[in-house]
Amino acid sequence: AVVDPGVGSSRRAIAITTADGRILVGPDNGVLIPAAERFGITGAVELTSTRYHLVPTSRTFHARDIFSPVAAHLAVGVPVFELGDALPTASLMRLNEPRVTRRDGRVEAAVVDIDRFGNLGLNATRDDLSAASIDAPEVAVEAGTFRGVVPLAGAFADVPAGELVLLEDSYGALALA
């Protein structure tokens, strides 16, 4: 994976091993951590062995010059720990993920996605609403300057066209649509 605004900086290039045998290759900026933690992190390596990189290595194109060649070498059987120096897994960068807060009959969530239709994917679920004792067919919503009551529905078609709705998306998270 490469979402790498720190390319060319002091951020490390890494490979992470997981309990089920996966090896995730990319920048040490937190982008790999959600997947790695889902499958159980068992080790990490800083990709310091330039023998497995393209040379010369560009400061601005590590996806091509480091991550892709390393992934290719792994695919043909090079052991991950030949690629560089072992890292303590606690030293890996983590993302500052927004947290859901539930208190006093309120749920505070963050918009984590805006799809191509303009639907706002939230980091909250129906379980968060239940934990905050919110089970009404309508929910008071505050977002930026918007203040209003929005139906909590099961599908887009449960409200008239053009009306706001709060529903569970295909990932099980809430979306304001």
PDB file of C-alpha atoms in Angstrom, residues 16-24 32-42:
ATOM      1  CA  ILE A  16       5.111  -6.209   8.547  1.00  0.00           C
ATOM      2  CA  THR A  17       4.477  -9.923   9.067  1.00  0.00           C
ATOM      3  CA  THR A  18       1.147 -11.179  10.401  1.00  0.00           C
ATOM      4  CA  ALA A  19      -0.016 -14.251  12.281  1.00  0.00           C
ATOM      5  CA  ASP A  20      -1.670 -15.732   9.197  1.00  0.00           C
ATOM      6  CA  GLY A  21       1.460 -15.411   7.037  1.00  0.00           C
ATOM      7  CA  ARG A  22       0.728 -12.137   5.256  1.00  0.00           C
ATOM      8  CA  ILE A  23       3.506  -9.652   4.604  1.00  0.00           C
ATOM      9  CA  LEU A  24       2.469  -6.026   4.212  1.00  0.00           C
ATOM     10  CA  LEU A  32      -0.505  -0.550   7.004  1.00  0.00           C
ATOM     11  CA  ILE A  33      -1.405  -0.767  10.692  1.00  0.00           C
ATOM     12  CA  PRO A  34      -5.213  -1.296  10.514  1.00  0.00           C
ATOM     13  CA  ALA A  35      -4.781  -4.319   8.225  1.00  0.00           C
ATOM     14  CA  ALA A  36      -1.728  -5.597  10.098  1.00  0.00           C
ATOM     15  CA  GLU A  37      -3.485  -5.410  13.469  1.00  0.00           C
ATOM     16  CA  ARG A  38      -6.560  -7.116  12.047  1.00  0.00           C
ATOM     17  CA  PHE A  39      -4.426 -10.138  11.108  1.00  0.00           C
ATOM     18  CA  GLY A  40      -2.101  -9.954  14.146  1.00  0.00           C
ATOM     19  CA  ILE A  41       1.313  -8.330  13.880  1.00  0.00           C
ATOM     20  CA  THR A  42       4.112 -10.835  14.466  1.00  0.00           C
TER      21      THR A  42
END
